[in-house]
């Protein structure tokens, strides 16, 4: 569905959804409201987005059939609770308790007075009305509008039971259906709690210094540029940059990192994280609705509205399933008496039982409870999965492609070797290299400058004249009337008429075979020395690759723009099965596409900024270090919030477990229906067995889906 053009978009939180079909009914009711152009319900996140103009009162009238409570998204939950008395458990389920009481009276009267007694019949009828009046109200409305959902089925079945005098079974069906709805509500609330817990970790106010005065200010009133005071043991309320102090910050709530991270001046910090030991002053860089934590929560909730393939299948299936069940029930009730002289009452009873057993409660809840639970669990462990579709696709992956720099390696180049020729010492060589590189934007320049600063070499004392860059070869410039060059072997082969000395060439090859990039330094006459720079691999890269292979990933490949020798050395150290080097961004994309043709589903793991074509072409794009990186959060299908590759095996494990549980739930839900329908043939299916099977199935698929909360990140 296309997004409405109306810019008047409002988002509301909804409390009280008992089932997915109720959420759909609420959505239809809201769309019918005057002034509403369109509406979209996110059942997993208990939210509704309204395009157009409406009010909370109008929305609550639209949800009166379910007694829904609505509040604007930006309002804190406790404000709503303060204005409305909290319902007790008994009051919330008083219809069930009332129905149980009259059912008990009826059973007692049945034992004492028999089945045909007026008191017995009235007790069961009263139980049915008390327990099912809300159900009947919705069911009748659906019948009038020819909408066939589970409540329509139940309404027809219970009324039919009353007509043929099966008051006891009708009342049992009503009570068990109410219990089934309560179970569904409980399971979804349990699954949503993993997200709700994220909402509560950031404080509602912060100590702010304004005009040389410290004051507690609500987060909604804090502005960019305010100075936030954070004392030891306090949580940060806003994103910002440290301008004073030094401390360890526990970032597990946002990034999933179990070990606190040292923070010094100019380091970024995030709302919801815990200042463990030091005093900090933080300059606020984002408003409360734009913090990293707020974006994570928003994206996780939006992810629950992105339907997975299995959920889309269930929705399409249910669209035809419910009318089909009604047709089957009609034939079961009418064909035997018409063609086989079977008693009408028994056949109608069997037809009603088919309606009850056809109630798709377990089937409808089977997928969303699993997806919401898995996405919530991932978010709490620092992995942002942006939809059920990506959760399922990650569970089906056969190959994973990795960017090298910043993914399998740390992304911070360091000088590892300095080789000087012709009596030139290392300090002089680094001085020449740093002076030239200070004018360069090359990624390796930072390593040379850092080494010069560590050795306290003052490379800024000389100016570079006639500086220029030679594309694909290196840089050159005049320092103190002498021309110098830094570049690759091709640059010096083109410069000198004689061949480069074999000893130099052999040394370059040796360093490159060790996974190092070699910078050659020389003047117009000769090569003066070599500087080897390496991007150190992450300590856990090899372990992560091995874990992925153990999980069943058939192919791992490293894609890099680096030279072949360096790439092969890094590939051998990390344990990837294949390496492709000297690639442009377009080449990486083509490699991903070729692997998709071979393996079907391929993930690309990168930094979310570079390698954009490859990330977009992959089945699942996975970005490293999503915390604080807007591009990664917006473009990736999955974002590892910490710059930690160890989160990848956990994500794969969770996705595969979720996919397996979803398949189990769908198979079991449909299987129990077929088994119950088989009981129709010998006439063994009763109303209470039918509804008990549905309640049991709902309970089992719910418990099975909630098992995903137990999948832990063991990194």
XYZ file of C-alpha atoms in Angstrom:
715
model
C 0.000 0.000 0.000
C 1.384 3.422 -0.914
C 1.885 6.004 1.780
C -0.884 8.608 1.812
C 0.044 12.081 0.641
C -1.549 13.686 3.674
C 1.256 15.152 5.782
C -0.905 15.102 8.921
C 0.508 11.886 10.351
C -0.180 10.884 13.958
C 1.121 7.866 15.848
C -0.703 6.428 18.868
C 0.024 3.673 21.380
C -2.771 1.152 21.858
C -3.395 -1.036 24.887
C -5.780 -3.966 25.008
C -5.317 -5.870 21.743
C -6.320 -9.462 22.405
C -5.641 -10.864 18.939
C -4.405 -10.019 15.450
C -7.911 -10.104 13.959
C -9.066 -7.584 16.592
C -6.232 -5.307 15.507
C -7.434 -5.590 11.911
C -11.009 -4.770 12.979
C -9.747 -1.713 14.853
C -7.799 -0.599 11.777
C -10.930 -0.857 9.601
C -12.990 1.072 12.176
C -10.403 3.865 12.305
C -10.305 4.107 8.506
C -14.078 4.697 8.598
C -13.700 7.699 10.947
C -14.453 11.151 9.561
C -11.252 13.032 8.746
C -9.085 9.899 8.541
C -7.489 9.321 5.163
C -5.816 6.029 6.066
C -4.564 4.047 9.060
C -2.033 1.277 9.679
C -1.970 -0.892 12.800
C 1.326 -2.373 14.000
C 0.054 -5.301 16.074
C 3.529 -6.358 17.209
C 4.330 -2.915 18.633
C 0.737 -2.084 19.728
C 0.701 1.129 17.692
C -1.490 2.737 15.065
C -0.389 5.332 12.526
C -3.207 7.607 11.379
C -3.048 9.805 8.283
C -5.494 12.634 8.634
C -7.100 14.248 11.669
C -8.664 12.485 14.636
C -8.592 12.461 18.432
C -7.913 9.972 21.210
C -11.630 9.901 22.062
C -12.602 9.057 18.487
C -9.985 6.300 18.362
C -11.192 4.812 21.636
C -14.756 4.802 20.290
C -13.454 2.872 17.263
C -11.838 0.422 19.677
C -14.767 0.245 22.112
C -15.542 -3.322 20.992
C -12.226 -4.360 22.576
C -12.150 -1.638 25.287
C -8.919 -0.331 23.799
C -7.009 2.487 25.491
C -5.171 4.947 23.259
C -2.560 7.627 23.913
C -0.287 9.732 21.671
C 3.025 8.016 21.019
C 5.155 10.784 22.532
C 3.322 10.717 25.880
C 4.877 8.696 28.664
C 2.853 5.664 29.691
C 2.742 6.673 33.339
C 0.863 9.864 32.442
C -1.974 7.774 31.083
C -1.920 5.493 34.089
C -2.133 8.503 36.409
C -5.288 9.722 34.678
C -7.080 6.367 34.592
C -7.432 3.839 37.404
C -5.528 0.607 36.751
C -7.823 -2.378 36.324
C -7.245 -5.322 38.624
C -6.777 -8.812 37.181
C -10.235 -9.831 38.441
C -11.927 -6.776 36.931
C -10.143 -7.246 33.627
C -11.410 -10.838 33.367
C -14.662 -10.506 35.293
C -16.683 -11.965 32.405
C -14.652 -15.183 32.557
C -15.007 -15.458 36.327
C -18.743 -14.745 36.113
C -19.176 -17.358 33.387
C -17.236 -19.911 35.469
C -19.463 -19.275 38.491
C -22.688 -19.893 36.551
C -21.118 -22.870 34.772
C -20.384 -24.336 38.204
C -24.029 -23.726 39.273
C -25.183 -25.439 36.108
C -22.945 -28.471 36.641
C -24.154 -28.755 40.243
C -27.772 -28.493 39.124
C -27.089 -31.041 36.374
C -25.832 -33.485 39.002
C -28.758 -32.849 41.380
C -31.707 -32.028 39.081
C -30.764 -33.563 35.746
C -30.296 -32.152 32.236
C -33.874 -31.030 31.554
C -34.186 -28.916 34.694
C -34.947 -25.180 34.198
C -32.251 -24.103 36.699
C -29.653 -26.200 34.854
C -30.542 -24.696 31.508
C -30.689 -21.123 32.855
C -27.311 -21.494 34.587
C -25.613 -22.661 31.396
C -27.404 -20.004 29.309
C -26.394 -17.262 31.764
C -22.801 -18.524 31.722
C -22.848 -18.379 27.940
C -24.224 -14.828 27.827
C -21.871 -13.435 30.522
C -18.795 -15.041 29.011
C -19.650 -14.364 25.398
C -21.633 -11.135 25.122
C -18.579 -9.200 23.821
C -17.830 -12.046 21.434
C -21.427 -12.121 20.168
C -21.485 -8.362 19.664
C -18.434 -8.457 17.373
C -19.539 -11.682 15.714
C -22.957 -10.235 14.764
C -21.336 -7.082 13.376
C -18.976 -9.224 11.293
C -21.855 -11.340 10.001
C -23.786 -8.258 8.923
C -20.701 -6.976 7.074
C -19.845 -10.468 5.735
C -16.492 -10.460 7.527
C -15.452 -13.967 8.473
C -12.856 -14.201 11.231
C -12.421 -16.382 14.302
C -15.046 -14.473 16.310
C -17.557 -14.920 13.509
C -16.943 -18.673 13.579
C -17.297 -18.825 17.351
C -20.500 -16.748 17.361
C -22.200 -18.996 14.797
C -21.011 -22.126 16.636
C -22.201 -21.013 20.083
C -25.586 -19.757 18.825
C -26.002 -23.005 16.930
C -25.227 -24.981 20.088
C -27.899 -23.017 21.939
C -30.461 -23.643 19.198
C -29.987 -27.418 19.341
C -30.017 -27.329 23.141
C -26.297 -27.943 23.814
C -26.124 -25.276 26.513
C -23.382 -26.956 28.548
C -21.003 -27.302 25.632
C -21.859 -23.815 24.383
C -20.883 -22.284 27.725
C -17.670 -24.354 27.884
C -16.757 -23.196 24.374
C -17.287 -19.536 25.347
C -15.112 -19.841 28.464
C -12.316 -21.713 26.723
C -12.322 -19.192 23.880
C -12.019 -16.342 26.409
C -9.088 -18.167 28.011
C -7.527 -18.618 24.565
C -7.771 -14.864 23.914
C -6.249 -14.127 27.322
C -3.350 -16.459 26.485
C -2.826 -14.710 23.166
C -2.826 -11.298 24.844
C -0.396 -12.528 27.513
C 1.986 -14.047 24.967
C 2.156 -10.904 22.827
C 2.634 -8.715 25.921
C 5.444 -11.015 27.024
C 7.073 -10.747 23.603
C 6.652 -6.949 23.541
C 8.211 -6.540 26.996
C 11.683 -6.959 25.500
C 11.024 -3.770 23.534
C 9.231 -1.943 26.347
C 12.228 -2.516 28.603
C 14.337 -0.501 26.130
C 11.949 2.444 26.471
C 12.452 2.635 30.205
C 16.261 2.592 30.399
C 16.862 6.285 29.661
C 16.043 8.838 32.425
C 13.170 11.291 31.944
C 15.272 14.235 33.088
C 18.909 15.293 33.296
C 21.083 17.719 35.219
C 21.803 20.539 32.761
C 24.092 23.557 33.121
C 22.598 26.685 31.557
C 23.703 30.253 32.189
C 26.206 28.986 34.797
C 23.352 27.384 36.745
C 22.706 23.661 37.189
C 19.088 22.481 37.043
C 17.092 19.295 36.459
C 15.352 19.552 33.088
C 12.909 17.152 31.420
C 14.437 15.468 28.364
C 11.780 16.965 26.077
C 13.063 20.441 26.987
C 16.791 19.736 26.550
C 18.307 21.453 23.514
C 21.292 20.678 21.298
C 24.360 22.366 22.778
C 23.221 22.060 26.410
C 25.847 20.810 28.858
C 24.729 17.638 30.665
C 26.292 16.762 34.025
C 26.615 13.010 34.592
C 27.836 11.769 37.953
C 29.117 8.253 38.769
C 26.320 5.677 38.860
C 23.927 7.775 36.758
C 22.435 6.928 33.373
C 22.800 9.292 30.456
C 19.550 10.853 29.300
C 20.812 12.185 25.950
C 23.334 11.504 23.197
C 26.362 13.761 23.217
C 30.126 14.285 23.158
C 32.319 14.284 26.265
C 33.834 17.729 26.830
C 35.203 17.152 30.336
C 36.113 14.136 32.426
C 37.028 10.494 31.963
C 35.006 7.411 32.822
C 33.912 3.891 31.926
C 30.491 3.671 30.284
C 28.368 0.532 30.305
C 26.830 0.576 26.802
C 25.205 -2.863 26.935
C 21.679 -1.427 26.737
C 22.401 0.098 23.307
C 25.254 -1.901 21.782
C 25.064 -5.201 23.673
C 28.723 -4.893 24.760
C 29.229 -6.675 28.069
C 32.479 -4.858 28.919
C 32.353 -1.123 29.844
C 33.997 1.236 27.333
C 36.502 3.924 28.311
C 35.319 7.426 27.391
C 37.518 10.522 27.208
C 37.142 14.030 25.774
C 35.645 14.085 22.232
C 34.222 10.553 22.560
C 30.551 9.985 21.710
C 28.151 8.734 24.396
C 24.565 7.485 24.118
C 21.311 7.918 25.991
C 20.406 4.939 28.187
C 24.017 3.994 28.952
C 25.433 3.900 32.506
C 28.292 6.055 33.759
C 30.108 3.682 36.080
C 32.864 5.591 37.828
C 33.922 9.082 36.719
C 32.448 12.586 36.521
C 31.504 13.664 32.995
C 30.327 16.799 31.284
C 28.628 16.050 27.982
C 27.620 18.439 25.210
C 24.208 17.327 23.913
C 24.250 16.596 20.171
C 20.745 15.224 19.535
C 17.199 15.961 20.666
C 15.442 13.277 22.703
C 13.475 11.891 19.727
C 16.668 11.641 17.636
C 18.948 9.799 20.054
C 20.487 6.500 19.017
C 18.305 4.703 21.574
C 15.135 6.400 20.267
C 16.034 5.432 16.705
C 16.706 1.830 17.733
C 13.332 1.611 19.488
C 11.558 3.185 16.505
C 13.260 0.889 14.009
C 12.606 -2.216 16.113
C 8.923 -1.335 16.410
C 8.705 -0.592 12.700
C 10.419 -3.918 12.059
C 7.510 -5.724 13.706
C 5.177 -4.280 11.076
C 7.324 -5.609 8.203
C 5.729 -8.982 7.604
C 7.918 -12.018 7.175
C 7.191 -14.403 4.294
C 5.605 -16.885 6.709
C 3.370 -14.172 8.178
C 2.334 -13.034 4.719
C 1.513 -16.663 3.900
C -0.621 -16.980 7.052
C -2.502 -13.774 6.192
C -3.232 -14.960 2.649
C -4.141 -18.422 3.914
C -6.485 -17.090 6.621
C -8.275 -14.930 4.060
C -9.556 -18.076 2.321
C -9.325 -20.497 5.235
C -12.133 -19.048 7.365
C -14.802 -18.949 4.605
C -13.674 -22.447 3.552
C -14.215 -23.747 7.104
C -17.745 -22.294 7.103
C -18.491 -24.047 3.821
C -17.096 -27.356 5.133
C -19.146 -26.968 8.316
C -22.286 -26.324 6.261
C -21.747 -29.492 4.232
C -20.967 -31.551 7.365
C -24.235 -30.321 8.903
C -26.453 -30.836 5.826
C -25.118 -33.573 3.535
C -25.434 -36.583 5.911
C -29.145 -35.911 6.711
C -29.998 -35.115 3.083
C -28.248 -38.061 1.432
C -27.536 -40.644 4.140
C -30.552 -40.327 6.468
C -28.367 -39.215 9.369
C -30.117 -37.401 12.256
C -30.232 -33.638 11.736
C -29.315 -32.794 15.330
C -26.168 -34.935 15.323
C -25.062 -33.585 11.941
C -25.650 -29.967 12.943
C -23.688 -30.637 16.118
C -20.768 -31.994 14.062
C -20.980 -28.986 11.762
C -20.782 -26.633 14.752
C -17.789 -28.584 16.063
C -16.082 -28.087 12.700
C -16.630 -24.315 13.047
C -15.052 -24.357 16.488
C -12.081 -26.530 15.542
C -11.573 -24.328 12.487
C -10.978 -21.273 14.692
C -7.479 -20.143 13.588
C -6.267 -18.697 16.923
C -3.128 -20.833 17.160
C -2.328 -20.385 13.474
C -2.690 -16.595 13.602
C -0.503 -16.211 16.714
C 2.113 -18.783 15.643
C 4.297 -16.426 13.564
C 4.016 -12.940 15.162
C 4.809 -14.171 18.684
C 8.003 -15.791 17.363
C 9.085 -12.792 15.280
C 8.389 -10.171 17.958
C 10.214 -12.281 20.560
C 13.255 -12.810 18.324
C 13.529 -9.155 17.237
C 13.174 -8.018 20.849
C 15.802 -10.483 22.064
C 18.189 -9.328 19.337
C 17.670 -5.648 20.216
C 18.516 -6.313 23.872
C 21.756 -7.951 22.725
C 22.811 -5.085 20.481
C 21.558 -6.418 17.136
C 18.965 -4.422 15.202
C 16.933 -6.628 12.837
C 14.726 -4.384 10.716
C 11.902 -6.785 9.951
C 10.628 -10.326 10.103
C 11.570 -10.773 6.453
C 15.263 -10.182 7.278
C 15.030 -12.401 10.344
C 13.807 -15.269 8.187
C 16.220 -14.568 5.320
C 19.172 -14.538 7.732
C 18.065 -17.970 8.898
C 18.249 -19.282 5.316
C 21.669 -17.859 4.360
C 24.140 -20.150 2.616
C 26.995 -17.688 2.013
C 28.405 -14.584 3.726
C 30.595 -11.967 2.028
C 32.780 -9.672 4.126
C 34.336 -6.331 3.442
C 37.941 -6.399 4.685
C 38.720 -2.981 6.121
C 36.848 -2.259 9.330
C 35.009 -5.583 9.232
C 37.464 -8.487 9.334
C 40.175 -5.989 10.243
C 40.156 -3.157 12.795
C 40.165 -0.488 10.081
C 43.036 1.376 11.750
C 46.278 1.098 9.726
C 49.537 0.871 11.673
C 53.186 0.942 10.594
C 54.725 -2.490 11.104
C 58.097 -2.254 9.298
C 60.528 0.514 8.300
C 63.350 -0.441 5.908
C 65.974 2.229 5.087
C 68.623 2.104 2.313
C 71.868 3.988 1.665
C 72.724 4.799 5.307
C 69.444 6.683 5.778
C 68.081 6.163 9.307
C 64.459 5.299 10.065
C 63.701 8.712 11.582
C 64.804 10.545 8.439
C 62.723 8.233 6.259
C 59.617 8.767 8.396
C 60.223 12.534 8.394
C 60.186 12.630 4.569
C 57.144 10.341 4.379
C 55.171 12.262 7.038
C 55.954 15.655 5.489
C 54.576 14.497 2.138
C 51.637 12.525 3.582
C 50.498 15.544 5.646
C 49.325 16.985 2.323
C 47.571 13.762 1.300
C 44.074 12.418 1.898
C 45.118 8.797 1.389
C 43.753 6.363 4.041
C 47.289 5.188 4.913
C 48.531 8.725 5.571
C 47.140 8.625 9.105
C 49.394 5.674 9.989
C 52.512 7.536 8.826
C 51.560 10.740 10.667
C 50.716 8.802 13.828
C 54.128 7.087 13.745
C 55.862 10.458 13.302
C 54.001 11.901 16.294
C 54.825 8.842 18.418
C 58.520 9.302 17.589
C 58.181 13.094 18.168
C 59.348 13.880 14.639
C 58.457 17.462 13.691
C 57.286 16.917 10.126
C 55.488 20.286 10.050
C 58.712 22.336 10.016
C 59.050 22.062 6.238
C 56.656 23.072 3.509
C 55.993 20.924 0.478
C 56.256 22.629 -2.882
C 54.721 21.409 -6.154
C 52.724 18.694 -4.371
C 50.735 16.429 -6.675
C 48.985 13.082 -6.696
C 49.527 10.501 -9.417
C 46.312 8.487 -9.771
C 46.795 4.819 -8.969
C 50.501 5.277 -8.172
C 51.236 7.687 -5.292
C 52.179 11.276 -4.419
C 55.181 13.526 -4.971
C 56.460 16.945 -3.926
C 59.532 19.083 -3.297
C 60.928 19.285 0.242
C 63.905 21.593 0.819
C 64.627 21.758 -2.936
C 64.609 17.985 -3.309
C 61.892 16.024 -5.172
C 60.506 13.023 -3.265
C 57.912 10.384 -4.138
C 55.839 7.933 -2.110
C 53.927 5.262 -3.936
C 53.767 1.751 -5.312
C 56.265 -0.152 -7.422
C 54.625 0.998 -10.670
C 55.427 4.631 -9.808
C 59.152 3.958 -9.525
C 59.301 1.603 -12.520
C 57.854 4.454 -14.601
C 60.278 6.956 -13.033
C 63.593 5.135 -13.429
C 65.100 4.017 -16.718
C 66.856 1.097 -15.029
C 65.004 -1.806 -13.438
C 64.294 -1.666 -9.709
C 66.847 -3.729 -7.784
C 65.815 -7.367 -7.274
C 66.597 -7.141 -3.556
C 64.075 -4.315 -3.148
C 61.467 -6.155 -5.225
C 61.957 -9.333 -3.187
C 61.596 -7.414 0.089
C 58.394 -5.764 -1.160
C 56.951 -9.161 -2.129
C 57.859 -10.620 1.264
C 56.084 -7.803 3.120
C 53.006 -8.004 0.865
C 52.781 -11.763 1.378
C 52.513 -11.016 5.093
C 49.361 -8.987 4.431
C 51.049 -5.591 4.534
C 50.736 -2.615 2.190
C 54.159 -1.270 1.184
C 54.857 2.442 0.688
C 58.036 3.012 -1.351
C 59.925 6.270 -0.611
C 62.462 7.656 -3.059
C 63.844 10.685 -4.831
C 64.364 11.289 -8.527
C 67.408 8.978 -8.601
C 66.871 6.051 -6.243
C 64.633 4.223 -3.774
C 65.474 5.387 -0.248
C 63.393 2.958 1.809
C 60.169 1.084 2.464
C 57.405 1.599 5.013
C 55.035 -1.340 5.557
C 51.553 -0.568 6.813
C 49.025 -3.166 7.963
C 45.420 -3.040 8.999
C 45.451 -5.445 11.939
C 42.834 -8.200 11.829
C 40.331 -8.365 14.647
C 41.306 -10.825 17.360
C 38.067 -12.769 16.923
C 37.764 -12.788 13.118
C 39.059 -16.344 12.734
C 36.809 -17.599 15.555
C 33.739 -15.920 14.043
C 34.385 -17.399 10.590
C 34.769 -20.861 12.126
C 31.515 -20.453 14.085
C 29.684 -19.488 10.892
C 30.992 -22.608 9.152
C 29.878 -24.684 12.158
C 26.382 -23.163 11.848
C 26.130 -24.426 8.278
C 27.295 -21.426 6.219
C 28.766 -23.090 3.119
C 30.809 -20.195 1.753
C 32.608 -17.227 3.281
C 34.312 -14.738 0.998
C 36.329 -11.580 1.607
C 35.858 -8.747 -0.891
C 38.478 -5.988 -0.878
C 40.027 -3.276 -3.011
C 43.470 -4.154 -1.608
C 46.139 -5.934 -3.653
C 46.019 -9.696 -4.158
C 48.994 -10.553 -1.919
C 47.725 -8.549 1.035
C 44.209 -9.874 0.565
C 45.379 -13.517 0.452
C 47.415 -13.042 3.623
C 44.447 -11.548 5.493
C 42.178 -14.254 4.076
C 44.482 -16.998 5.363
C 44.622 -15.427 8.811
C 40.839 -15.067 9.107
C 39.939 -18.464 7.650
C 37.553 -17.305 4.903
C 37.129 -19.852 2.119
C 37.566 -17.426 -0.787
C 39.183 -14.052 -1.454
C 38.532 -11.496 -4.194
C 40.973 -8.573 -4.340
C 41.572 -5.307 -6.199
C 37.820 -4.715 -6.535
C 35.951 -1.508 -7.226
C 32.523 -1.026 -5.525
C 30.770 -2.183 -8.703
C 32.956 -5.314 -8.780
C 31.932 -6.169 -5.202
C 28.289 -5.864 -6.173
C 28.799 -8.177 -9.155
C 30.563 -10.718 -6.939
C 27.598 -10.712 -4.539
C 25.212 -11.244 -7.455
C 27.279 -14.131 -8.812
C 27.265 -15.809 -5.409
C 23.496 -15.356 -5.224
C 23.174 -17.279 -8.480
C 25.264 -20.064 -6.965
C 23.974 -20.186 -3.384
C 20.618 -18.396 -3.542
C 20.888 -16.278 -0.398
C 24.011 -14.231 0.410
C 24.682 -11.724 3.200
C 27.095 -8.822 2.819
C 28.812 -7.577 5.978
C 30.289 -4.065 5.763
C 30.391 -0.685 7.440
C 27.054 0.566 6.075
C 28.633 3.572 4.354
C 31.117 2.123 1.878
C 30.218 -0.934 -0.192
C 26.674 0.404 -0.523
C 26.067 -1.316 -3.905
C 27.121 -4.716 -2.507
C 25.026 -4.245 0.637
C 22.015 -3.317 -1.477
C 22.484 -6.249 -3.856
C 22.789 -8.845 -1.090
C 19.887 -10.816 0.336
C 20.646 -9.369 3.774
C 22.882 -6.312 4.247
C 24.606 -6.343 7.655
C 26.286 -3.171 8.937
C 29.020 -3.088 11.580
C 28.995 -0.507 14.367
C 25.487 0.848 13.930
C 25.458 2.794 17.233
C 25.723 6.475 16.426
C 25.974 5.823 12.683
C 22.774 7.079 11.085
C 23.681 5.699 7.668
C 24.140 2.183 9.030
C 20.862 2.344 10.931
C 18.961 3.561 7.877
C 20.505 1.490 5.080
C 21.291 -1.905 6.591
C 18.797 -4.735 6.950
C 20.586 -5.803 10.121
C 22.866 -3.546 12.175
C 25.378 -4.837 14.726
C 25.208 -1.913 17.148
C 28.637 -2.570 18.658
C 31.681 -2.683 16.402
C 31.867 -6.367 17.302
C 31.966 -9.167 14.745
C 31.119 -11.732 17.464
C 27.478 -10.638 17.249
C 27.230 -12.211 13.786
C 27.140 -15.907 14.842
C 24.590 -15.035 17.549
C 22.401 -13.334 14.912
C 22.623 -16.342 12.593
C 21.847 -18.733 15.452
C 18.830 -16.679 16.560
C 17.520 -16.359 12.988
C 17.808 -20.096 12.314
C 16.149 -20.923 15.618
C 13.309 -18.466 14.863
C 12.812 -19.927 11.378
C 12.687 -23.457 12.784
C 10.196 -22.493 15.515
C 7.951 -20.670 13.010
C 7.875 -23.782 10.816
C 7.103 -25.927 13.873
C 4.270 -23.640 14.937
C 2.628 -23.465 11.508
C 2.930 -27.227 10.989
C 1.548 -28.005 14.447
C -1.308 -25.479 14.151
C -2.467 -26.891 10.829
C -1.807 -30.489 11.890
C -3.983 -30.281 15.002
C -6.828 -28.866 12.888
C -6.596 -31.722 10.378
C -6.453 -34.289 13.171
C -9.553 -32.828 14.813
C -11.393 -32.717 11.483
C -10.640 -36.426 10.968
C -12.637 -37.079 14.151
C -15.715 -35.795 12.301
C -15.799 -38.952 10.154
C -16.664 -41.350 13.009
C -18.655 -38.598 14.745
C -16.260 -38.334 17.691
C -15.624 -34.595 17.501
C -17.374 -32.639 20.258
C -17.558 -28.893 20.792
C -15.495 -28.938 23.943
C -12.806 -31.180 22.393
C -12.667 -28.794 19.428
C -12.151 -25.658 21.502
C -9.838 -27.447 23.936
C -7.664 -28.480 20.982
C -7.546 -24.851 19.853
C -6.691 -23.551 23.330
C -4.045 -26.246 23.731
C -2.547 -25.425 20.353
C -2.501 -21.700 21.174
C -0.761 -22.388 24.464
C 1.843 -24.651 22.868
C 2.734 -22.387 19.925
C 2.962 -19.447 22.324
C 5.303 -21.278 24.677
C 7.326 -22.485 21.702
C 7.685 -18.948 20.315
C 8.712 -17.552 23.689
C 11.585 -20.054 23.781
C 13.435 -17.570 21.567
C 13.939 -15.426 24.679
C 16.336 -18.128 25.853
C 18.707 -17.766 22.888
C 21.736 -16.054 24.437
C 24.692 -14.164 23.055
C 27.654 -16.147 24.360
C 30.301 -13.910 22.823
